[in-house]
Amino acid sequence: MKPVYITRTCQIANDQLVMDGVEAVLDYKEIIADPALRRRMSRIVKMGVACGLKCIEELAPESIDAIITATGFGCLADTEKFIESIVANSERLLNPTPFIQSTFNTIGGQIALLRGIHSYNVTYAHRGLSFESALIDAAMQVAEGKKNVLLGAIDEITASSADIQRRLGMTREYELGEGANFFVLNATTSVKDQPAVFDIDTRSGKQTEDNLVEWIVEMADRNNIKTSDLWIIFINSLSDIKNNIKEKLGPNNNIMGYKSLIYPTFTASVLDYAINMLMGLTKMKILLVTEYQHINYSLILLGRG
Amino acid sequence: MRIAVTGLGAVSGIGFCVSENIESLRTGRHGMGKPRFFQTTLDVPVSEVKATNAELAKRLNLNAERTYSRTALLGLMAAREAVADAGIDVSKKRVGFISSTSVGGMDLSEVFYNDFRTDHNRGRLRLVSQHDCGASTEFIANQLGISGFVTTISTACSSAGNAIMLGARMLQHNMLDAVVAGGTDALCKFTLNGFGSLMILDKEHCRPFDATRAGLNLGEGAGYIVLQRSEDAARAPYCLLTGYANANDAYHQTGCSPEGNGAFGSMSAAMAVAGLQPSEIDYINVHGTATPNNDLSEATAIRRIFGDRVPPFSSVKAFIGHTLGASEGIEAVYSALSVKNGYVYPNLNFKSADEAIGLAPETEFAEGRRVRNVLSNAFGFGGNDTSLVFSRAD
Amino acid sequence: MEELIEKLKGELIAELNLEEVTPADIDAEAPLFGDGGLGLDSIDALEIILILERNYGIKIENPAQGKEIFYSVKTLAEYITANQKK
């Protein structure tokens, strides 16, 4: 795969907006100027739309060739609101707004609507690989010659979803999280040492330590990199087995664990973190090794172009 | 590179497999009726797959005692047919599964919520653990034995069109050697009431493109096609997938622009990818939901492209209903067979032309027509418009 | 009629979630939809249909029917006065 340069990053989490690693003012009214659309937005939609809009702030709508979003759970609050109204009102006299907003592609669609962007617009909703799938599509779009591909991930946590995930045992070791992360991707950049994604791969189904080692070596080989030249970051539960893997990979590895909050698209926030970390690493490449629910795994190779 | 369509699978209100679907289209047998397999107080026609979940599980040789979302069952039925039809070895690493759904396991989540809403410690977890869109996809992939790239797209009613488009692009990029792509959606209270709240459900049997059309009917089902590079195909392909495009109307969250800008964009771009002129399209499988807004906007876009030489077109929605995330999966199957056998499908319930539209769809089943290229549309909320082009393999 | 108009303004602000709009900001005779007035759209029309049915017992089956009735707060009040059952 050809390098995909990340020319802009934007994150909204804990009511904080961070652009290219720098904190900025988060004023929803200013960012989402159209009150007609803003007034119908639930928290996740506001968060996602505002994050996406900030990421493409100074870009002309016709210069954005694709909007690709990812969400594991979608707009949970709107979904629950509509189900609740179905039950409470016995399927009569239902407000349409939460139904409309509950659609998985609502955030990508509203960014397009607010900015008048008529290009490719797709949403991935595949558990812990939602963001990875979107990144693969985005990388293909860039390789197909598209410019300024807007890639984003959004998930929210609600009281109900937290209770359900607690009952499902998903919170035993980690804290549940949420957030919005957007990126602008391009095939070229005028900036020296711009962060770039060099490779990405996904797997479904439980991976053993040996599977992971083999997979990491395979990715390093196909990118002509020695594993010893990589900073390898093991996310969440994988950080607990990082030392075993280090032993199997051989000496001199820069290996670290990173415990993130858990939610289906948390890889997007980890990517944002790794991009900031790259600023201090001129020569090295970073390999992210992610895991979600012991079902979804991904490898993302990034460095400076 | 030529992308061949080598396998087809479909289940809908008019049949459990592809041949049953085509037989119903041929004989004018639609799937509409009062809801029988899910509980609702809404008195509107729907096109249900005519079997309970237990019966579906039995047909699939699954343990009927277990809990499956209907979305997963329908999807497995169609995907399994497509895989067997193509004769591909799914255990190979570079075989992918790209599915789509608009609401995933919502049929079960609704049942869960009845207990959960008053007490968050109640409700069977098995009913809600399949809520997310990826759950049905992973279930189907596991059942089929696909361990390569697996993902789910959810862009409302254009979802399956986008899944098929992604599959074609991953073959183009040499990331996969074969891909099963399409979509699945089961009827549930959530979507039926959702479309009800938008006041676009027709209480009568829907009438796409007719002057008296008053809204859509929902349906359920699943449809998948198998795509391979033509040199890798184990069998003679049905046709080629030559064009695909997604464009955004960017006009309104649910409605379509009067000029049909998004539809115009997706159809023109798909034809450009295929390298075709309007005169080379011999049939259009329109989105044609039968809402006043969709049909007029889509027709306007068609006229902008084809002028006064609009090719034969029709909507199958009066047969199978609007199957949302499954719609372009099922309709891609119909479109592939249109190219292969020269089929043109009847637009049921069309009686009188709408002056504002000024176009009349095909109303009789035809076969053996010269169909070089079929354009197939799927449009969704969020202005999400997708068009595919299927072309003769010879 | 004045009373009904004020009540309707409050209901529109609440049900349509019109942030930053006060009843005094709404000109009873100005168009509710499109540019120049409150800038409401077709989704709001569906919400207004629900206000009419829930709060005034008035049923509107076809959203297209609402066009003239929903022109302004005043036309809405006049329609309610003429058709109210409960």
PDB file of C-alpha atoms in Angstrom, chain A residues 37 40 72-73 76 79-80 82-84 86-88 90-91 94-96 99-106 109-110 112-113 116-127 129 133 136-137 140-141 143-144 159-160 163-164 167-168 202 204 218 295-296, chain B residues 39-42 93 102 106 112-114 116-117 120-123 125 128-129 131-135 137-138 149-156 162 165-166 169-170 173 175 189-191 193-195 197-198 246-254 381-382 384:
ATOM      1  CA  LEU A  37     -29.909  21.157  11.934  1.00  0.00           C
ATOM      2  CA  ARG A  40     -32.232  18.154  16.313  1.00  0.00           C
ATOM      3  CA  GLY A  72     -19.647   0.514  16.328  1.00  0.00           C
ATOM      4  CA  PHE A  73     -22.905   1.227  18.073  1.00  0.00           C
ATOM      5  CA  LEU A  76     -27.580   4.913  20.841  1.00  0.00           C
ATOM      6  CA  THR A  79     -32.207   4.688  19.041  1.00  0.00           C
ATOM      7  CA  GLU A  80     -33.318   4.162  22.619  1.00  0.00           C
ATOM      8  CA  PHE A  82     -37.361   5.954  19.545  1.00  0.00           C
ATOM      9  CA  ILE A  83     -37.760   2.414  20.938  1.00  0.00           C
ATOM     10  CA  GLU A  84     -38.980   3.899  24.214  1.00  0.00           C
ATOM     11  CA  ILE A  86     -42.776   2.954  20.430  1.00  0.00           C
ATOM     12  CA  VAL A  87     -43.394   1.078  23.678  1.00  0.00           C
ATOM     13  CA  ALA A  88     -44.662   4.022  25.728  1.00  0.00           C
ATOM     14  CA  SER A  90     -48.054   1.841  21.764  1.00  0.00           C
ATOM     15  CA  GLU A  91     -46.800   2.587  18.248  1.00  0.00           C
ATOM     16  CA  LEU A  94     -44.243   9.023  17.329  1.00  0.00           C
ATOM     17  CA  ASN A  95     -41.827  11.891  16.824  1.00  0.00           C
ATOM     18  CA  PRO A  96     -39.800  11.131  13.681  1.00  0.00           C
ATOM     19  CA  PHE A  99     -35.665   7.746  14.147  1.00  0.00           C
ATOM     20  CA  ILE A 100     -34.048   9.922  11.485  1.00  0.00           C
ATOM     21  CA  GLN A 101     -31.085  10.702  13.723  1.00  0.00           C
ATOM     22  CA  SER A 102     -30.600   7.064  14.722  1.00  0.00           C
ATOM     23  CA  THR A 103     -29.416   6.098  11.237  1.00  0.00           C
ATOM     24  CA  PHE A 104     -25.775   4.971  11.303  1.00  0.00           C
ATOM     25  CA  ASN A 105     -24.744   7.323   8.498  1.00  0.00           C
ATOM     26  CA  THR A 106     -26.381  10.375  10.029  1.00  0.00           C
ATOM     27  CA  GLY A 109     -24.669  12.658   5.931  1.00  0.00           C
ATOM     28  CA  GLN A 110     -25.018  15.823   7.989  1.00  0.00           C
ATOM     29  CA  ALA A 112     -22.144  16.549   3.682  1.00  0.00           C
ATOM     30  CA  LEU A 113     -25.411  18.445   4.058  1.00  0.00           C
ATOM     31  CA  GLY A 116     -22.696  20.853   0.461  1.00  0.00           C
ATOM     32  CA  ILE A 117     -20.304  17.976  -0.226  1.00  0.00           C
ATOM     33  CA  HIS A 118     -21.650  15.722  -2.987  1.00  0.00           C
ATOM     34  CA  SER A 119     -18.849  13.152  -3.052  1.00  0.00           C
ATOM     35  CA  TYR A 120     -18.565   9.525  -1.865  1.00  0.00           C
ATOM     36  CA  ASN A 121     -20.047   9.088   1.616  1.00  0.00           C
ATOM     37  CA  VAL A 122     -20.023   5.720   3.368  1.00  0.00           C
ATOM     38  CA  THR A 123     -20.360   4.480   6.962  1.00  0.00           C
ATOM     39  CA  TYR A 124     -18.890   1.324   8.507  1.00  0.00           C
ATOM     40  CA  ALA A 125     -20.540  -0.323  11.509  1.00  0.00           C
ATOM     41  CA  HIS A 126     -18.575  -3.467  12.242  1.00  0.00           C
ATOM     42  CA  ARG A 127     -17.813  -3.771  15.945  1.00  0.00           C
ATOM     43  CA  LEU A 129     -13.179  -3.098  13.164  1.00  0.00           C
ATOM     44  CA  SER A 133     -12.627  -0.835   7.742  1.00  0.00           C
ATOM     45  CA  ILE A 136      -8.916   0.664   4.548  1.00  0.00           C
ATOM     46  CA  ASP A 137     -11.588   2.258   2.351  1.00  0.00           C
ATOM     47  CA  MET A 140      -8.107   2.863  -1.287  1.00  0.00           C
ATOM     48  CA  GLN A 141      -9.799   6.189  -2.069  1.00  0.00           C
ATOM     49  CA  ALA A 143      -4.808   5.359  -3.957  1.00  0.00           C
ATOM     50  CA  GLU A 144      -7.613   5.931  -6.490  1.00  0.00           C
ATOM     51  CA  ALA A 159     -26.603   4.966  30.723  1.00  0.00           C
ATOM     52  CA  SER A 160     -28.362   1.995  29.126  1.00  0.00           C
ATOM     53  CA  ASP A 163     -25.479  -1.033  32.093  1.00  0.00           C
ATOM     54  CA  ILE A 164     -25.740  -3.606  29.319  1.00  0.00           C
ATOM     55  CA  ARG A 167     -23.835  -7.002  32.582  1.00  0.00           C
ATOM     56  CA  LEU A 168     -22.072  -8.531  29.581  1.00  0.00           C
ATOM     57  CA  THR A 202      -7.489  -6.748  10.236  1.00  0.00           C
ATOM     58  CA  SER A 204     -11.507 -11.606  13.167  1.00  0.00           C
ATOM     59  CA  GLU A 218       4.553 -10.734   8.205  1.00  0.00           C
ATOM     60  CA  ILE A 295     -12.769 -11.052  18.410  1.00  0.00           C
ATOM     61  CA  ASN A 296     -11.465  -8.121  16.383  1.00  0.00           C
TER      62      ASN A 296
ATOM     63  CA  GLN B  39     -45.974  -8.088  16.437  1.00  0.00           C
ATOM     64  CA  THR B  40     -47.222  -4.659  15.466  1.00  0.00           C
ATOM     65  CA  THR B  41     -50.424  -2.716  15.755  1.00  0.00           C
ATOM     66  CA  LEU B  42     -49.769  -0.837  12.519  1.00  0.00           C
ATOM     67  CA  LYS B  93      -7.494 -16.487   3.018  1.00  0.00           C
ATOM     68  CA  SER B 102     -29.729  -0.872   8.430  1.00  0.00           C
ATOM     69  CA  MET B 106     -33.078  -4.748  16.277  1.00  0.00           C
ATOM     70  CA  PHE B 112     -35.035  -7.170  25.261  1.00  0.00           C
ATOM     71  CA  TYR B 113     -36.099  -3.564  25.800  1.00  0.00           C
ATOM     72  CA  ASN B 114     -39.591  -4.501  26.977  1.00  0.00           C
ATOM     73  CA  PHE B 116     -35.038  -3.682  30.347  1.00  0.00           C
ATOM     74  CA  ARG B 117     -36.851  -0.337  30.227  1.00  0.00           C
ATOM     75  CA  HIS B 120     -31.836  -2.288  33.834  1.00  0.00           C
ATOM     76  CA  ASN B 121     -31.011  -5.592  35.516  1.00  0.00           C
ATOM     77  CA  ARG B 122     -33.682  -7.346  33.519  1.00  0.00           C
ATOM     78  CA  GLY B 123     -33.891  -8.505  29.924  1.00  0.00           C
ATOM     79  CA  LEU B 125     -28.600 -10.562  27.440  1.00  0.00           C
ATOM     80  CA  VAL B 128     -29.271  -7.632  23.056  1.00  0.00           C
ATOM     81  CA  SER B 129     -25.781  -8.999  22.408  1.00  0.00           C
ATOM     82  CA  HIS B 131     -27.898  -5.632  18.507  1.00  0.00           C
ATOM     83  CA  ASP B 132     -24.969  -4.107  16.630  1.00  0.00           C
ATOM     84  CA  CYS B 133     -24.713  -4.300  12.839  1.00  0.00           C
ATOM     85  CA  GLY B 134     -21.544  -6.380  12.927  1.00  0.00           C
ATOM     86  CA  ALA B 135     -23.159  -9.226  14.882  1.00  0.00           C
ATOM     87  CA  THR B 137     -22.177 -10.250   9.639  1.00  0.00           C
ATOM     88  CA  GLU B 138     -19.812 -12.170  11.912  1.00  0.00           C
ATOM     89  CA  PHE B 149     -11.652  -9.741   5.454  1.00  0.00           C
ATOM     90  CA  VAL B 150     -15.095  -9.220   6.992  1.00  0.00           C
ATOM     91  CA  THR B 151     -16.913  -5.930   7.472  1.00  0.00           C
ATOM     92  CA  THR B 152     -20.310  -4.240   7.628  1.00  0.00           C
ATOM     93  CA  ILE B 153     -21.593  -1.112   5.933  1.00  0.00           C
ATOM     94  CA  SER B 154     -24.631   0.769   7.163  1.00  0.00           C
ATOM     95  CA  THR B 155     -25.812   3.658   5.019  1.00  0.00           C
ATOM     96  CA  ALA B 156     -29.565   3.135   5.389  1.00  0.00           C
ATOM     97  CA  ASN B 162     -22.136   0.302  -1.107  1.00  0.00           C
ATOM     98  CA  MET B 165     -19.075  -1.408  -4.526  1.00  0.00           C
ATOM     99  CA  LEU B 166     -16.506  -1.954  -1.766  1.00  0.00           C
ATOM    100  CA  ARG B 169     -12.896  -2.022  -5.331  1.00  0.00           C
ATOM    101  CA  MET B 170     -11.082  -4.504  -3.071  1.00  0.00           C
ATOM    102  CA  HIS B 173      -6.880  -3.184  -5.511  1.00  0.00           C
ATOM    103  CA  MET B 175      -6.722  -7.065  -1.701  1.00  0.00           C
ATOM    104  CA  LYS B 189     -41.211  -2.481  14.893  1.00  0.00           C
ATOM    105  CA  PHE B 190     -38.391   0.049  14.882  1.00  0.00           C
ATOM    106  CA  THR B 191     -38.186   0.560  11.136  1.00  0.00           C
ATOM    107  CA  ASN B 193     -42.762   2.732  13.072  1.00  0.00           C
ATOM    108  CA  GLY B 194     -39.880   4.888  11.879  1.00  0.00           C
ATOM    109  CA  PHE B 195     -41.214   5.061   8.361  1.00  0.00           C
ATOM    110  CA  SER B 197     -43.540   8.469  11.852  1.00  0.00           C
ATOM    111  CA  LEU B 198     -42.301   9.987   8.598  1.00  0.00           C
ATOM    112  CA  ASN B 246     -21.826   6.676  -4.617  1.00  0.00           C
ATOM    113  CA  ALA B 247     -22.757  10.359  -4.525  1.00  0.00           C
ATOM    114  CA  ASN B 248     -24.437  12.555  -1.980  1.00  0.00           C
ATOM    115  CA  ASP B 249     -27.534  14.627  -2.596  1.00  0.00           C
ATOM    116  CA  ALA B 250     -26.594  16.975   0.306  1.00  0.00           C
ATOM    117  CA  TYR B 251     -30.101  18.422   0.229  1.00  0.00           C
ATOM    118  CA  HIS B 252     -32.063  17.112   3.205  1.00  0.00           C
ATOM    119  CA  GLN B 253     -31.698  14.440   5.890  1.00  0.00           C
ATOM    120  CA  THR B 254     -34.504  12.275   4.531  1.00  0.00           C
ATOM    121  CA  PHE B 381     -31.308   8.669   4.093  1.00  0.00           C
ATOM    122  CA  GLY B 382     -28.543  11.162   4.478  1.00  0.00           C
ATOM    123  CA  ASN B 384     -26.781   8.554   0.179  1.00  0.00           C
TER     124      ASN B 384
END
